[in-house]
mmCIF file of C-alpha atoms in Angstrom:
data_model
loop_
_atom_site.group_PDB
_atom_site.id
_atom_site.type_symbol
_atom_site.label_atom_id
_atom_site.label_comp_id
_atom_site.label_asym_id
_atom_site.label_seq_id
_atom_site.Cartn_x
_atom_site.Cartn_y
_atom_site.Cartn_z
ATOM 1 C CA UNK A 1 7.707 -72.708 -4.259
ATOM 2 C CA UNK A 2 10.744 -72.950 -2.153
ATOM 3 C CA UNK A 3 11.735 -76.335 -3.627
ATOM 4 C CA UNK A 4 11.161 -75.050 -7.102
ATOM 5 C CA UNK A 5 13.129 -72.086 -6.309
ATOM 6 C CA UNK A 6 15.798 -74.389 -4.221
ATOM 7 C CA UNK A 7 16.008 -76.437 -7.732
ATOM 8 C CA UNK A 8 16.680 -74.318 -10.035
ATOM 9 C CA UNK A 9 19.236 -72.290 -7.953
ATOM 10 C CA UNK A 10 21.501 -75.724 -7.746
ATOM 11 C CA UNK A 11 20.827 -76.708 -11.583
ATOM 12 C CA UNK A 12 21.709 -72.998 -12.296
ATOM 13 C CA UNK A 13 24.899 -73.207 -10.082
ATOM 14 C CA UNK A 14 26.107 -76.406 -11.888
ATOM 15 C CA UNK A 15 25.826 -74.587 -14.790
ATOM 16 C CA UNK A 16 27.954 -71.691 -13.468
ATOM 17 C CA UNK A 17 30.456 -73.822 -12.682
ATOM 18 C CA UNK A 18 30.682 -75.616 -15.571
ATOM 19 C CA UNK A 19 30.808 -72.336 -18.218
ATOM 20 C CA UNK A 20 32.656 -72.212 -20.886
ATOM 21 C CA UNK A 21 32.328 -68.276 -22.081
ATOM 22 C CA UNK A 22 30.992 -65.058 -19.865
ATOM 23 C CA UNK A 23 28.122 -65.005 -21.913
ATOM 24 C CA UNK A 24 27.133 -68.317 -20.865
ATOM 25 C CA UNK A 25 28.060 -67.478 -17.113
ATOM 26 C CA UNK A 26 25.714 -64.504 -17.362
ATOM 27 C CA UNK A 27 23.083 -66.871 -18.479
ATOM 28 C CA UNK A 28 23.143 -69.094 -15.815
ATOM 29 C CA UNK A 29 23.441 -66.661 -12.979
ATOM 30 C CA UNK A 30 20.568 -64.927 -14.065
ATOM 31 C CA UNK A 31 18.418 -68.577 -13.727
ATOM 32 C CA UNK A 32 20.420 -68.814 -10.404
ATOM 33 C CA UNK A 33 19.486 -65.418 -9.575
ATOM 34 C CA UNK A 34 15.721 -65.865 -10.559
ATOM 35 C CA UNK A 35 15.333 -69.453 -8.457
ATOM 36 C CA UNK A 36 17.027 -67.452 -5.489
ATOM 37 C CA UNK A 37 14.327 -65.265 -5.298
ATOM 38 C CA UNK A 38 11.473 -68.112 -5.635
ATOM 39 C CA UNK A 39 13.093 -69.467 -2.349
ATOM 40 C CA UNK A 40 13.596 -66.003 -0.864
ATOM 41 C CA UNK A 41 10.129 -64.964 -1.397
ATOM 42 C CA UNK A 42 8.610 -67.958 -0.063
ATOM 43 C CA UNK A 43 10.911 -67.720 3.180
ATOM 44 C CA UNK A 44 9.608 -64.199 4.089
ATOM 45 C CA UNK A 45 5.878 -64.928 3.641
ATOM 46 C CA UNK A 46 6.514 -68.132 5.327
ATOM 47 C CA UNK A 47 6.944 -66.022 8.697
ATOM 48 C CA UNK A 48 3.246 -65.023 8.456
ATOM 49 C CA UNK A 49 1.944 -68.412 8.617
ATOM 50 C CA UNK A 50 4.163 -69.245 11.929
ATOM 51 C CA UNK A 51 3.989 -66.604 13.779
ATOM 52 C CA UNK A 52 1.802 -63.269 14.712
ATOM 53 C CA UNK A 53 2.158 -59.943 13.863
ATOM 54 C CA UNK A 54 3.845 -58.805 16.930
ATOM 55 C CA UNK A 55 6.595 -61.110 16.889
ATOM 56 C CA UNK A 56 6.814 -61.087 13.050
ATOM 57 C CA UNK A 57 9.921 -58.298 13.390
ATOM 58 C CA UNK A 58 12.012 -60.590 15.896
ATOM 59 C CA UNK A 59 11.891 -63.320 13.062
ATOM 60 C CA UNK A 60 12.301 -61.284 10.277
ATOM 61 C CA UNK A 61 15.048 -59.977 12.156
ATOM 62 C CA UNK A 62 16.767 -63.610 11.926
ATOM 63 C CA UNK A 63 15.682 -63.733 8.475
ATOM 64 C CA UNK A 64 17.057 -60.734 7.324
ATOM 65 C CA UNK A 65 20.440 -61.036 8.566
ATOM 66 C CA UNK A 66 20.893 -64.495 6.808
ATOM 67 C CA UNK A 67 19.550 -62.060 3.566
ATOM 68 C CA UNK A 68 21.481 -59.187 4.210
ATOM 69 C CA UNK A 69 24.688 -60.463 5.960
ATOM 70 C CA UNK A 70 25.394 -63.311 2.507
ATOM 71 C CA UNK A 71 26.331 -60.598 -0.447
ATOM 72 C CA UNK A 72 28.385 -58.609 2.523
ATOM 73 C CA UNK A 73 30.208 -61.913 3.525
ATOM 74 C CA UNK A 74 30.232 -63.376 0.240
ATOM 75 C CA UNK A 75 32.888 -61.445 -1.771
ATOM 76 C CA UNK A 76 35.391 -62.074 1.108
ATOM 77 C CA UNK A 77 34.532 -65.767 1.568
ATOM 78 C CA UNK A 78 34.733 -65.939 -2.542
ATOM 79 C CA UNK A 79 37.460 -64.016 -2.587
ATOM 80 C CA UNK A 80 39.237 -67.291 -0.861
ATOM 81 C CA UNK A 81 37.579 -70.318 -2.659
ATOM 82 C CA UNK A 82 38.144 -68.736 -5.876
ATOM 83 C CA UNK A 83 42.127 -67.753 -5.110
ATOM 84 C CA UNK A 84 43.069 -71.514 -3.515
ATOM 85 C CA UNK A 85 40.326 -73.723 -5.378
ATOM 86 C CA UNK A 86 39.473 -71.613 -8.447
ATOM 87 C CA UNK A 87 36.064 -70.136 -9.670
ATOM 88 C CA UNK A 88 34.120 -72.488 -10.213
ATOM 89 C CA UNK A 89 34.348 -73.592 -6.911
ATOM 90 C CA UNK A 90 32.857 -71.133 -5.616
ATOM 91 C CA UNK A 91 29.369 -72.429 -7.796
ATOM 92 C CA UNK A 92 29.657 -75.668 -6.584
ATOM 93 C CA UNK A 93 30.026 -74.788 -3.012
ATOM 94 C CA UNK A 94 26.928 -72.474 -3.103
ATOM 95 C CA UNK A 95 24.729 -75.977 -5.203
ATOM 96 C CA UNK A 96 26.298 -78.357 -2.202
ATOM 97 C CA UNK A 97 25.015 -75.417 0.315
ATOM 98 C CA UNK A 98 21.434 -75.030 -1.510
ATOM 99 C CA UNK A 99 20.488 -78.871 -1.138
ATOM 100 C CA UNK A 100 21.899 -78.741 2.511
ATOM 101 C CA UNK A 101 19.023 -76.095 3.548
ATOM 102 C CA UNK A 102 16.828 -77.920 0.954
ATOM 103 C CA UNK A 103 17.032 -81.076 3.066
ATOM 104 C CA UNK A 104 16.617 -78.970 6.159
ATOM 105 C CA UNK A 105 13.704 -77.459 4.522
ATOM 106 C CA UNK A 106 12.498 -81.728 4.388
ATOM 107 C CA UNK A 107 13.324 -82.552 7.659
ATOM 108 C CA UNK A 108 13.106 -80.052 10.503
ATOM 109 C CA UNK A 109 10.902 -77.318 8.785
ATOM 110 C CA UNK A 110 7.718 -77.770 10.299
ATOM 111 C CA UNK A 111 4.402 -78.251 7.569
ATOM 112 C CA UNK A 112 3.564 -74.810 6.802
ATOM 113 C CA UNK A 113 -0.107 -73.775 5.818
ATOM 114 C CA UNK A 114 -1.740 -75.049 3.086
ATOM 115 C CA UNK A 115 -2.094 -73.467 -0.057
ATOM 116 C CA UNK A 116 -5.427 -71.339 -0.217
ATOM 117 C CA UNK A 117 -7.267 -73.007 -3.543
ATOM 118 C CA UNK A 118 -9.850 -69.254 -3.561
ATOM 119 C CA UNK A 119 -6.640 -67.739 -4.630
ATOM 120 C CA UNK A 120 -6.774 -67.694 -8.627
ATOM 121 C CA UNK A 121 -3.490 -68.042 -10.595
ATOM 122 C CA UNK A 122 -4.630 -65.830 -13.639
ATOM 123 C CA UNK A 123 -3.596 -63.000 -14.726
ATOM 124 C CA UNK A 124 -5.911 -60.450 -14.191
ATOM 125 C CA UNK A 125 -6.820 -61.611 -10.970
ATOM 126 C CA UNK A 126 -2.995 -61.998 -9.891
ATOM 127 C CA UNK A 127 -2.893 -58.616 -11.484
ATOM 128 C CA UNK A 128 -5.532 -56.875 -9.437
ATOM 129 C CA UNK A 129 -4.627 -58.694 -6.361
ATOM 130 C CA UNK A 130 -0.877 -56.809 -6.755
ATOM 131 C CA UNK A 131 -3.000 -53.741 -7.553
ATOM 132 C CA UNK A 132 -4.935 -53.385 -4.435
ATOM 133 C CA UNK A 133 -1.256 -54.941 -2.188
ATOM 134 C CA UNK A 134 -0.103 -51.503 -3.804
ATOM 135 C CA UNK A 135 -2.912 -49.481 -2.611
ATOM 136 C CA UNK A 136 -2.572 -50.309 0.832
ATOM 137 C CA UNK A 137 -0.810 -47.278 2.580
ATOM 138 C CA UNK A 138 0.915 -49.529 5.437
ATOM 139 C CA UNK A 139 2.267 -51.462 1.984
ATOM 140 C CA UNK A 140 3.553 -48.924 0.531
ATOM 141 C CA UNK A 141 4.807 -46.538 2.895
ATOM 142 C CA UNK A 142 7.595 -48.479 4.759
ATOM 143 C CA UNK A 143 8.088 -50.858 1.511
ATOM 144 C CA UNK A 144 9.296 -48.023 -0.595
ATOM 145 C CA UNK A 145 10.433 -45.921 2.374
ATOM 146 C CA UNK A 146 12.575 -49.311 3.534
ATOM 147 C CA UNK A 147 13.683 -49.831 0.067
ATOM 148 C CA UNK A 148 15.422 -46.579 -0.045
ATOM 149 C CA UNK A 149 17.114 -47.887 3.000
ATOM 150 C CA UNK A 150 18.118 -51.224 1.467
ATOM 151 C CA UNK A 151 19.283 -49.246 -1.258
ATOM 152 C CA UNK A 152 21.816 -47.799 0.389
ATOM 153 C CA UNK A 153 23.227 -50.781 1.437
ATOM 154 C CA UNK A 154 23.316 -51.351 -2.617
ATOM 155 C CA UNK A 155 25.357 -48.456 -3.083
ATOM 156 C CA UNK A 156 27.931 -49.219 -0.123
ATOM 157 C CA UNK A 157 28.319 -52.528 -1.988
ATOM 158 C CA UNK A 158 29.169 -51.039 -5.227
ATOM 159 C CA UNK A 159 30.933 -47.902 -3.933
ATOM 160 C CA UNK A 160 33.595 -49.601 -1.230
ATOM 161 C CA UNK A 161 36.040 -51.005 -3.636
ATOM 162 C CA UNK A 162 36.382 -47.522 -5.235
ATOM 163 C CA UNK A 163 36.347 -45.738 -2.115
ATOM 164 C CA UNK A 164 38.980 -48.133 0.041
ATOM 165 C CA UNK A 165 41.221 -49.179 -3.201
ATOM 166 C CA UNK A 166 41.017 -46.045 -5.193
ATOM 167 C CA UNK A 167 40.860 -43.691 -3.017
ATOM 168 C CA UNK A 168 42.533 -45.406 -0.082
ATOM 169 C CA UNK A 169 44.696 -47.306 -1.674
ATOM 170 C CA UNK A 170 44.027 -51.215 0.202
ATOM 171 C CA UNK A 171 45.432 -54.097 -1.293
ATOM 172 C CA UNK A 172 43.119 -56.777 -2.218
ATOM 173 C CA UNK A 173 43.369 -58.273 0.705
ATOM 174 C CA UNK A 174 43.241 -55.431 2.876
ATOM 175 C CA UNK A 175 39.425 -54.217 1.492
ATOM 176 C CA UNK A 176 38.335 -57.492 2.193
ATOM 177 C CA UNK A 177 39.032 -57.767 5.630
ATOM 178 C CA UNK A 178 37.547 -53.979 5.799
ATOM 179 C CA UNK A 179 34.119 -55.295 4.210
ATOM 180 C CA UNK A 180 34.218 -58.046 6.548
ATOM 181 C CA UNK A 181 34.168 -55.707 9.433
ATOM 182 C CA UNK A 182 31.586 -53.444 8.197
ATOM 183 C CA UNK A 183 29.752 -57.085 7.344
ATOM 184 C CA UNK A 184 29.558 -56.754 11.109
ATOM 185 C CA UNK A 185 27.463 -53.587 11.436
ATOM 186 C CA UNK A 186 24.783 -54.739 9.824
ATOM 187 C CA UNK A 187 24.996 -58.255 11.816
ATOM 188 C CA UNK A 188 24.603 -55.931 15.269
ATOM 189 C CA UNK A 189 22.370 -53.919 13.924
ATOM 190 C CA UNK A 190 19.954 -56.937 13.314
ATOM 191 C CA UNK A 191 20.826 -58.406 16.461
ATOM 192 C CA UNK A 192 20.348 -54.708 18.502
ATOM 193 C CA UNK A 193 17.105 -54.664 17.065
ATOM 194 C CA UNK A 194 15.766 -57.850 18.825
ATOM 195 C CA UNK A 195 16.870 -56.256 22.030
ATOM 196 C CA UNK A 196 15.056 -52.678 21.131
ATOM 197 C CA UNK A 197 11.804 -55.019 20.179
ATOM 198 C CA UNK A 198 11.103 -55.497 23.954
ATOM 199 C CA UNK A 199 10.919 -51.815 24.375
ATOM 200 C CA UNK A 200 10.052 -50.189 21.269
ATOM 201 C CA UNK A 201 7.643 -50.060 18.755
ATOM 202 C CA UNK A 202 8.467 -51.398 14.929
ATOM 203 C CA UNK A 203 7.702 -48.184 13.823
ATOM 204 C CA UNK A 204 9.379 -46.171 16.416
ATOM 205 C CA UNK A 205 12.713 -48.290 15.530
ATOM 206 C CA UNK A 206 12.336 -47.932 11.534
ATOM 207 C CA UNK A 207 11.798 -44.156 12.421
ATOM 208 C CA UNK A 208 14.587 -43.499 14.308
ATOM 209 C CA UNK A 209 16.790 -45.801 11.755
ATOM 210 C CA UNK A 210 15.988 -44.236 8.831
ATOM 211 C CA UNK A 211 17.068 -40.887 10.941
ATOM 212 C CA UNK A 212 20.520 -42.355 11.967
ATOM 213 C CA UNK A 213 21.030 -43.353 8.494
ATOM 214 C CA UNK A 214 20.141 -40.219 6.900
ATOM 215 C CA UNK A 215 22.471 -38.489 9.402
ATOM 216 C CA UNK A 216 25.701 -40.597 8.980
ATOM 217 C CA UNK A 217 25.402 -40.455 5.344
ATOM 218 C CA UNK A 218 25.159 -36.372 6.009
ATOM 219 C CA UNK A 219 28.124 -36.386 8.277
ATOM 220 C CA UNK A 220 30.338 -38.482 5.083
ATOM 221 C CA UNK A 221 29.191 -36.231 2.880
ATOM 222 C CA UNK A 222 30.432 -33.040 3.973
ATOM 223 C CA UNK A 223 32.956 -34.504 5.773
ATOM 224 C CA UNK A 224 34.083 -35.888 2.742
ATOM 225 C CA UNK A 225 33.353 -32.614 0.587
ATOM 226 C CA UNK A 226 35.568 -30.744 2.957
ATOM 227 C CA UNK A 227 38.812 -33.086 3.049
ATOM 228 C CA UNK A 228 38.417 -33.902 6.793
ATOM 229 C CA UNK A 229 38.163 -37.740 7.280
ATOM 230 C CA UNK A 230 40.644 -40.568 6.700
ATOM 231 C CA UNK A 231 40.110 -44.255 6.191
ATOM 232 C CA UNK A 232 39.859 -44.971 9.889
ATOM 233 C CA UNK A 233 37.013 -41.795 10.450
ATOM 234 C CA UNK A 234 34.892 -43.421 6.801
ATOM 235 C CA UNK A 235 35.173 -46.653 8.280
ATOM 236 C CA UNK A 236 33.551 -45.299 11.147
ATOM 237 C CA UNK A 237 31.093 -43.588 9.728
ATOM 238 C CA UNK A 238 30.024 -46.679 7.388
ATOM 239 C CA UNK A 239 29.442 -48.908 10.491
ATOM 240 C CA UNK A 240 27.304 -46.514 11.544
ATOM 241 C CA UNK A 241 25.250 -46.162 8.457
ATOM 242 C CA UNK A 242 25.229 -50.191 7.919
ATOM 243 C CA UNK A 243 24.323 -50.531 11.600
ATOM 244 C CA UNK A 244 21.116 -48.687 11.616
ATOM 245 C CA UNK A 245 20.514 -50.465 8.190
ATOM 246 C CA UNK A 246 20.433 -53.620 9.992
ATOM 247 C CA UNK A 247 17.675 -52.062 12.122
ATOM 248 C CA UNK A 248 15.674 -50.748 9.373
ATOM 249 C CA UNK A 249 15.225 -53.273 7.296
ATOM 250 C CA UNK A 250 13.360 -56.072 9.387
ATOM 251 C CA UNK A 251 11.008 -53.487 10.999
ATOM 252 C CA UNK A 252 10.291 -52.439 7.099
ATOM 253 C CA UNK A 253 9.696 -55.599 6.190
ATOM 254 C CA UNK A 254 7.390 -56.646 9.404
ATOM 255 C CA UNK A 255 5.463 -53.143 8.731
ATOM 256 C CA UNK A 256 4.684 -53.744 5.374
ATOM 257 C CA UNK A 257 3.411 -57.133 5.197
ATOM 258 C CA UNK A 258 1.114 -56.986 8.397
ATOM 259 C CA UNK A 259 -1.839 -55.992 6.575
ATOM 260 C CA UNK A 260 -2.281 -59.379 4.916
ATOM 261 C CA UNK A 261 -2.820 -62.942 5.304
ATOM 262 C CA UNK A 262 -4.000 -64.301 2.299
ATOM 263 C CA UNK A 263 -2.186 -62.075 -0.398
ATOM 264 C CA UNK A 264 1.179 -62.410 1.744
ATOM 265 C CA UNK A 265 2.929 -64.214 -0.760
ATOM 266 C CA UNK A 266 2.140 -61.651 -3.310
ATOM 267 C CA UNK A 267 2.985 -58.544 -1.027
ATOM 268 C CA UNK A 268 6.475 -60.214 0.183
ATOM 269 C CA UNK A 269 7.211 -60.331 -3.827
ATOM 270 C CA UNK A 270 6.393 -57.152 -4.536
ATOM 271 C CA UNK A 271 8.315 -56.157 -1.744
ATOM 272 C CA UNK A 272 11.274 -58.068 -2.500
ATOM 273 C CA UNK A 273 10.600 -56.391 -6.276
ATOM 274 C CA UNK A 274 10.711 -52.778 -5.022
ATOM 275 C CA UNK A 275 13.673 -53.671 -2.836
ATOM 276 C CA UNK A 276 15.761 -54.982 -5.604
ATOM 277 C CA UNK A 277 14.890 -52.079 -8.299
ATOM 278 C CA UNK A 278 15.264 -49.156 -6.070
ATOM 279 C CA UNK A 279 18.746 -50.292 -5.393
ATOM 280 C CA UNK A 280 19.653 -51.453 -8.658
ATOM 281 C CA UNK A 281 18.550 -48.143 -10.068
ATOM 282 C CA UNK A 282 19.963 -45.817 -7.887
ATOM 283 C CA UNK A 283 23.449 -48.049 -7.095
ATOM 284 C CA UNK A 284 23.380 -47.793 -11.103
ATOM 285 C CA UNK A 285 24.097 -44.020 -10.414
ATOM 286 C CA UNK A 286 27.767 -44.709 -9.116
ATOM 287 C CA UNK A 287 28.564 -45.869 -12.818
ATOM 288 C CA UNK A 288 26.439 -43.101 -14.514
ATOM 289 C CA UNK A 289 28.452 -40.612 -12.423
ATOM 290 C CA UNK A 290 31.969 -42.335 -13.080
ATOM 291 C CA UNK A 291 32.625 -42.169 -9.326
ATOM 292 C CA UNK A 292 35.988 -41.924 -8.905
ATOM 293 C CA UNK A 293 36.387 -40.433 -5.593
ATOM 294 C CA UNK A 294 33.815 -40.918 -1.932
ATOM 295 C CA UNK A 295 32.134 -37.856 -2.508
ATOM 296 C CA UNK A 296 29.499 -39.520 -4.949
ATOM 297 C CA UNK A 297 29.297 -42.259 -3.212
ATOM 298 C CA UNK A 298 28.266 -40.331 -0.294
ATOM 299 C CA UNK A 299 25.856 -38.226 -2.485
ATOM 300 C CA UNK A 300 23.642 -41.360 -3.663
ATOM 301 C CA UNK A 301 23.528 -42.807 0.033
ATOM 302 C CA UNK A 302 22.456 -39.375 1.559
ATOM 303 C CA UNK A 303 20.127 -39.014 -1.428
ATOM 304 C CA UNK A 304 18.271 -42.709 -0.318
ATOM 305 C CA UNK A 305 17.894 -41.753 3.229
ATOM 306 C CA UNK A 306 16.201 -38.297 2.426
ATOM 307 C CA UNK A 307 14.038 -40.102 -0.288
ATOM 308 C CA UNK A 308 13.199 -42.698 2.408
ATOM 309 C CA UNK A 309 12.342 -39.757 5.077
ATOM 310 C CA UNK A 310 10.262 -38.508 3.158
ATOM 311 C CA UNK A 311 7.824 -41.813 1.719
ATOM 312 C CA UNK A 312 7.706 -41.825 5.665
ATOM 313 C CA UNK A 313 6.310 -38.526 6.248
ATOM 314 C CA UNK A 314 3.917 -38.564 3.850
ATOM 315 C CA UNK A 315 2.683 -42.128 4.274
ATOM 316 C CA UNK A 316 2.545 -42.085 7.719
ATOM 317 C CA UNK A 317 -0.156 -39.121 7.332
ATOM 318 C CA UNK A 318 -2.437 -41.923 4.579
ATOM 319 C CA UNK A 319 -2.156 -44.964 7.177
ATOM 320 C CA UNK A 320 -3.667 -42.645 9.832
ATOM 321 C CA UNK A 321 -6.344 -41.280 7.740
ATOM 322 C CA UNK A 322 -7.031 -44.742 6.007
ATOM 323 C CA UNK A 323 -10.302 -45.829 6.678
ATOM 324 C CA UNK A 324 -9.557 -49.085 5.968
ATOM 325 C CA UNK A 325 -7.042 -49.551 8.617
ATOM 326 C CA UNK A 326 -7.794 -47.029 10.818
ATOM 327 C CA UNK A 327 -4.200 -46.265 12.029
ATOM 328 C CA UNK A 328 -1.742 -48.604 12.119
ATOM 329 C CA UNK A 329 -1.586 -49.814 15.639
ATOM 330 C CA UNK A 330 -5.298 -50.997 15.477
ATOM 331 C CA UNK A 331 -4.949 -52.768 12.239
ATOM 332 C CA UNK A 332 -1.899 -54.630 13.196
ATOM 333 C CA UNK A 333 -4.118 -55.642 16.591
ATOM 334 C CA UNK A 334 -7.217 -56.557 14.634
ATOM 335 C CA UNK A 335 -4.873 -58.655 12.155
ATOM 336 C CA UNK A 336 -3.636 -60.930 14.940
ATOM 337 C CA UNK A 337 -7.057 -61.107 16.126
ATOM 338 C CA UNK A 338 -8.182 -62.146 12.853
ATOM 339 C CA UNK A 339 -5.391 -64.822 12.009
ATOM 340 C CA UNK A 340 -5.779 -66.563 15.738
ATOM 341 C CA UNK A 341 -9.421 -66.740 14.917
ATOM 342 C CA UNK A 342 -8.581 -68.994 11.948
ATOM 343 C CA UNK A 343 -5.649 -70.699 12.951
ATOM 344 C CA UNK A 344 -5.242 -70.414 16.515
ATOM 345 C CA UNK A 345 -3.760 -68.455 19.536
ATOM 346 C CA UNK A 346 -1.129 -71.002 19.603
ATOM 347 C CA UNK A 347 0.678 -69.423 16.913
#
């Protein structure tokens, strides 16, 4: 799958590039779009079949800074290739980058495991396998709760240029050195949460990140609402809220997928699907509102972390009472004890 989704994404960049109308551009980043997630997909459930449960976070951690850290760096490195080579460039850069990792991918990735032929590619059995992924309450407690968090990160994204051009008044040139350092945030909140790992819990650090996000997005809000920040206080208090996205998200992602081994591919897509439509649907919000000013910006991101809070409380409440699992720190032991019987302690 990750060739297949590797492939497309350069055919679909060549076609960017070479575009001849905005409607055919739309086209062809939508393909581009869809074989990125093919490779994006595989990448995440490809952590389960390396490594255990309780180092699944640290990786993920890797994983989802190279995820999260591209569309933060990307409109600033864009921003570049596009002004001193032109757009399309910026296509063929991204097609020559794709066959890079997909000769990486060849050469130093090592052979994964196999595919599992008991696994039926129907429908209705592909369709009751995402059924019962969904009623799992690990699943969907910190992959909706951590959506909500990702989402936020959605709305930053579509909210800065108002909030530091319009509001602010940067140059061009000026908001994209700004995103760059807020780009940073979320790169040391990854990296902080490999160093909390050795002392903390997964779900002790998505806990307490979810709470830090909730609360900077609280303090912009009124703080906006009241007139008492500038650009240098917001810019503080969005490195805040990026930073303890950075420490959500990997945690989210280790939490959810640990109850499976043989549906992983399935769970990392739905995850991947709930992350992607939570924040398209409530970043969507800054255009329904015709934000023209932080305060609505703030709004939607408080809004996320208070939506995320509370999937948490409640699910938290199901995974201890599921019989199935029988609290979350037993099932994630008795899922590594399960996976080394059948493919040894060595990984």
């Amino acid at each position: 799958p990750i060739y297949i989704g590797l492939s497309i994404f350069i055919a679909a960049s060549v076609g960017c590039a070479l575009s001849s109308s905005s409607d055919m551009l739309i086209f062809f980043r939508f393909i581009q779009a869809f074989g990125g997630g093919i490779a994006q997909i595989g990448a995440i459930s490809m952590v389960r079949d390396f490594f255990p449960v309780k180092d699944s976070a640290k990786i993920l951690s890797f994983l989802v800074l190279v995820i999260g850290v591209s569309p933060l760096l990307a409109p600033t490195v864009g921003s570049f290739v596009a002004l001193w080579l032109g757009w399309p460039w910026v296509f063929i850069i991204l097609a020559v980058i794709v066959f890079l990792i997909m000769a990486l991918v060849a050469f130093a990735l090592p052979p994964p495991r196999g595919a599992d032929p008991t696994i039926s590619l129907k429908i209705g059995p592909i369709l009751r396998g995402y059924s019962k992924i969904l009623k799992t309450p690990q699943f969907y407690t910190y992959a909706i709760a951590g959506a909500f968090c990702f989402a936020g990160l959605f709305v930053y994204v579509t909210g800065s240029p108002i909030i530091f051009m319009t509001v602010y008044g940067a140059s061009p040139q000026e908001y994209s050195g700004i995103f760059a350092l807020l780009s940073v945030g979320f790169i040391g909140g990854s990296q902080l949460n490999l160093i909390l790992l050795r002392r903390y819990s997964n779900e002790t650090i998505f806990r307490t990140g979810l709470a830090g996000q909730t609360i900077f997005a609280l303090a912009l809000m009124v703080g906006t609402a009241n007139h008492w920040y500038g650009l240098t206080e917001t810019i503080i208090l969005f490195f805040g809220y990026i930073l303890c996205i950075g420490t959500i998200s990997p945690n989210g992602t280790a939490l959810a997928i640990a109850p499976f081994t043989r549906h992983v591919g399935s769970a990392s897509s739905l995850l991947g699907f709930l992350q992607i439509s939570i924040g398209a649907v409530v970043s969507s919000g800054i255009g329904l509102l015709n934000a023209q000013d932080t305060l609505p910006v703030a709004v939607l991101m408080f809004s996320t972390g208070i939506c995320g809070v509370i999937v948490l409380a409640i699910g938290r409440q199901r995974i201890a009472n599921d019989p199935v699992l029988g609290g979350m720190g037993d099932e994630q032991n008795g899922e590594q004890s399960v996976r080394e019987k059948h493919t040894g302690p060595h990984l």
